[in-house]
Coordinates of C-alpha atoms in Angstrom, one line a residue:
X1 CA 112.8 46.9 -8.1
X2 CA 113.1 49.3 -11.1
X3 CA 114.9 52.1 -10.3
X4 CA 116.1 55.4 -12.3
X5 CA 118.7 57.2 -11.6
X6 CA 119.1 61.3 -12.8
X7 CA 122.5 62.1 -12.9
X8 CA 126.2 60.0 -13.2
X9 CA 128.6 61.9 -11.5
X10 CA 130.2 60.1 -8.2
X11 CA 126.9 59.9 -6.5
X12 CA 124.6 58.8 -8.7
X13 CA 126.9 56.9 -10.7
X14 CA 128.3 54.7 -7.4
X15 CA 124.3 54.7 -6.7
X16 CA 123.4 52.7 -9.7
X17 CA 126.3 50.7 -10.4
X18 CA 125.3 49.5 -6.4
X19 CA 121.9 48.9 -6.9
X20 CA 122.3 47.1 -10.2
X21 CA 123.6 44.4 -8.3
X22 CA 119.9 43.3 -7.4
X23 CA 117.7 45.7 -9.3
X24 CA 117.1 47.3 -12.9
X25 CA 118.8 50.0 -12.4
X26 CA 118.1 52.9 -15.7
X27 CA 121.2 55.9 -15.0
X28 CA 119.9 58.7 -16.9
X29 CA 122.1 61.8 -18.0
X30 CA 121.9 64.5 -20.5
X31 CA 125.8 64.2 -21.8
X32 CA 125.7 61.8 -25.0
X33 CA 129.1 60.8 -24.6
X34 CA 128.4 59.7 -20.6
X35 CA 125.6 57.5 -22.1
X36 CA 127.3 56.2 -24.7
X37 CA 130.5 54.9 -22.1
X38 CA 128.0 53.2 -19.9
X39 CA 126.1 51.7 -23.0
X40 CA 130.2 50.2 -23.4
X41 CA 130.8 49.2 -19.7
X42 CA 133.4 52.0 -19.7
X43 CA 132.9 54.8 -16.3
X44 CA 132.6 58.1 -18.0
X45 CA 134.3 59.2 -14.3
X46 CA 137.5 58.2 -12.2
X47 CA 136.6 55.7 -9.6
X48 CA 138.5 52.3 -9.0
X49 CA 135.8 50.6 -7.6
X50 CA 133.2 51.7 -10.4
X51 CA 135.9 50.9 -13.3
X52 CA 136.4 47.3 -11.8
X53 CA 132.8 46.9 -11.6
X54 CA 132.0 47.8 -14.9
X55 CA 134.6 46.3 -16.3
X56 CA 133.9 42.5 -14.9
X57 CA 130.5 43.0 -15.9
X58 CA 131.3 43.6 -19.4
X59 CA 133.9 40.6 -19.1
X60 CA 130.6 38.5 -18.2
X61 CA 132.5 38.1 -14.4
X62 CA 129.8 40.4 -12.7
X63 CA 126.2 40.9 -12.8
X64 CA 125.1 44.2 -13.5
X65 CA 121.5 44.9 -14.9
X66 CA 122.1 48.4 -15.8
X67 CA 121.3 50.5 -19.0
X68 CA 122.0 54.5 -19.8
X69 CA 119.7 56.3 -21.3
X70 CA 118.8 60.3 -22.3
X71 CA 115.2 59.4 -22.2
X72 CA 114.9 60.5 -18.9
X73 CA 111.0 60.5 -19.0
X74 CA 110.5 56.8 -20.2
X75 CA 113.3 55.6 -17.4
X76 CA 111.0 57.6 -15.0
X77 CA 107.5 56.4 -16.0
X78 CA 109.0 52.7 -15.7
X79 CA 110.6 53.3 -12.4
X80 CA 109.2 52.8 -8.9
X81 CA 112.3 54.7 -7.3
X82 CA 114.0 57.8 -8.9
X83 CA 116.9 58.6 -7.3
X84 CA 117.6 62.5 -8.1
X85 CA 121.6 62.7 -7.8
X86 CA 122.1 66.0 -10.1
X87 CA 124.3 68.9 -9.4
X88 CA 122.8 71.8 -7.1
X89 CA 126.6 73.8 -7.5
X90 CA 127.0 76.3 -4.2
X91 CA 127.7 80.0 -5.1
X92 CA 129.7 81.0 -1.7
X93 CA 129.1 84.8 -2.7
X94 CA 125.3 84.2 -2.8
X95 CA 125.1 81.7 0.0
X96 CA 122.7 79.8 -2.8
X97 CA 122.5 76.3 -3.6
X98 CA 121.4 76.2 -7.1
X99 CA 118.8 73.2 -7.1
X100 CA 117.1 73.8 -10.9
X101 CA 118.4 70.8 -12.0
X102 CA 116.9 68.7 -9.1
X103 CA 113.2 70.2 -10.0
X104 CA 113.4 69.9 -13.6
X105 CA 114.1 66.2 -12.6
X106 CA 110.9 66.6 -10.4
X107 CA 108.5 68.1 -12.5
X108 CA 109.7 65.2 -15.2
X109 CA 108.7 62.8 -13.0
X110 CA 105.5 64.0 -11.7
X111 CA 104.7 64.3 -15.5
X112 CA 105.6 60.5 -16.4
X113 CA 104.8 58.5 -13.1
X114 CA 103.7 60.7 -10.1
X115 CA 103.5 57.2 -8.3
X116 CA 107.2 57.0 -8.3
X117 CA 109.1 57.6 -4.9
X118 CA 111.6 60.4 -5.5
X119 CA 114.9 59.9 -3.4
X120 CA 117.0 63.6 -3.3
X121 CA 121.0 62.9 -3.1
X122 CA 121.9 66.0 -3.9
X123 CA 123.5 69.0 -1.4
X124 CA 120.6 70.7 -0.8
X125 CA 119.7 74.2 2.3
X126 CA 117.9 73.0 5.3
X127 CA 114.2 73.3 4.8
X128 CA 114.9 72.0 1.1
X129 CA 112.5 69.0 1.1
X130 CA 109.7 70.6 2.8
X131 CA 110.1 72.9 0.1
X132 CA 109.6 70.6 -2.4
X133 CA 106.5 68.5 -0.6
X134 CA 104.8 72.3 -0.5
X135 CA 105.4 73.2 -4.0
X136 CA 104.6 69.5 -5.4
X137 CA 101.9 68.1 -3.2
X138 CA 101.4 65.5 -5.6
X139 CA 105.1 64.2 -5.1
X140 CA 106.6 62.0 -3.0
X141 CA 110.0 62.6 -1.6
X142 CA 112.8 61.2 0.6
X143 CA 115.9 62.9 1.4
X144 CA 119.0 60.5 1.9
X145 CA 122.5 62.2 2.3
X146 CA 125.6 60.3 0.6
X147 CA 128.9 60.5 2.6
X148 CA 131.2 60.1 -0.5
X149 CA 134.8 60.9 -1.7
X150 CA 135.7 61.3 -5.3
X151 CA 137.7 58.7 -6.7
X152 CA 135.9 56.0 -3.9
X153 CA 132.4 56.9 -4.4
X154 CA 131.6 53.5 -5.0
X155 CA 133.9 51.9 -2.1
X156 CA 132.3 54.4 0.4
X157 CA 129.0 52.5 -1.0
X158 CA 130.1 49.5 -0.2
X159 CA 131.3 50.3 3.2
X160 CA 129.3 53.4 4.3
X161 CA 129.6 54.6 8.0
X162 CA 126.0 54.8 8.1
X163 CA 122.9 55.2 6.1
X164 CA 120.7 58.2 7.0
X165 CA 117.1 58.6 5.4
X166 CA 115.1 62.0 6.3
X167 CA 110.9 60.8 5.8
X168 CA 107.9 62.9 6.9
X169 CA 107.1 61.4 10.2
X170 CA 103.5 61.9 9.4
X171 CA 103.1 59.5 6.4
X172 CA 103.5 55.7 7.4
X173 CA 103.0 54.6 3.8
X174 CA 106.5 56.6 3.0
X175 CA 107.9 55.5 6.0
X176 CA 107.6 52.1 4.6
X177 CA 109.0 52.9 1.4
X178 CA 111.8 54.6 2.9
X179 CA 112.9 51.6 4.9
X180 CA 112.7 49.7 1.9
X181 CA 115.0 51.9 0.0
X182 CA 117.3 51.8 3.3
X183 CA 117.1 47.9 2.6
X184 CA 118.4 48.0 -0.8
X185 CA 121.4 50.4 0.1
X186 CA 122.4 47.9 2.4
X187 CA 121.7 44.4 0.6
X188 CA 124.1 46.0 -1.9
X189 CA 126.9 46.7 0.4
X190 CA 130.0 44.4 1.7
X191 CA 130.0 46.1 4.9
X192 CA 127.7 44.2 7.4
X193 CA 125.9 45.7 10.7
X194 CA 125.2 49.6 9.1
X195 CA 123.7 51.8 11.2
X196 CA 120.2 52.9 9.8
X197 CA 119.3 56.2 11.2
X198 CA 115.5 57.7 10.1
X199 CA 114.6 61.0 11.0
X200 CA 112.9 64.0 10.0
X201 CA 114.1 65.2 5.9
X202 CA 115.7 69.0 7.6
X203 CA 117.2 67.0 10.1
X204 CA 118.9 64.9 7.3
X205 CA 119.7 68.1 5.4
X206 CA 121.6 69.4 8.8
X207 CA 123.3 66.0 9.2
X208 CA 124.8 66.1 5.6
X209 CA 125.9 69.7 5.8
X210 CA 127.3 69.3 9.4
X211 CA 129.1 66.9 8.0
X212 CA 130.4 68.5 5.2
X213 CA 131.7 71.3 7.6
X214 CA 133.4 69.2 10.2
X215 CA 135.3 67.9 6.9
X216 CA 136.1 70.7 5.4
X217 CA 137.3 72.2 9.0
X218 CA 139.2 68.9 9.6

């Protein structure tokens, strides 16, 4: 499958590396230095497993079908699935997630390839995916929360505690795509028998925020 990943932070890059074991993946970023590092098989972030996988790919010891680019429009035009993992910084004073970068990617995908399915991996407020559907009715959206640690993001994708995908229950075609995406995550993982849960997007968004709250309190 041809996949584009928007954003090469911990979430995006760990997914790009994970999925590139069995798929062609283009990692898209707006920072030239990060893209140049990836072209040299060097990680722009500190993550032991990502660094190890990229070093092995550079040495020819591991096959990763991974490229990096600044040209998002071209990458999205050729992708069947676009994973959106751009920053959504939270302002506690305003109780507000800044989803500007997510929407910029959505609009570029719709311009370049409206048939692509967009999987939002950024942290967003409950109800955000439904709002996207209302704002961009021509788009096809899934929400799949991540449960990762900084510095161990790829490890947590290789050994996930669970896979959650939020999908509209009224769209059978999109439900099939959700199942296919979950299968891609399972294929790239080392851990077997990973629990997979499909639910409405609002429930999946709540799961992510509840998990964040629990971990912060713990």
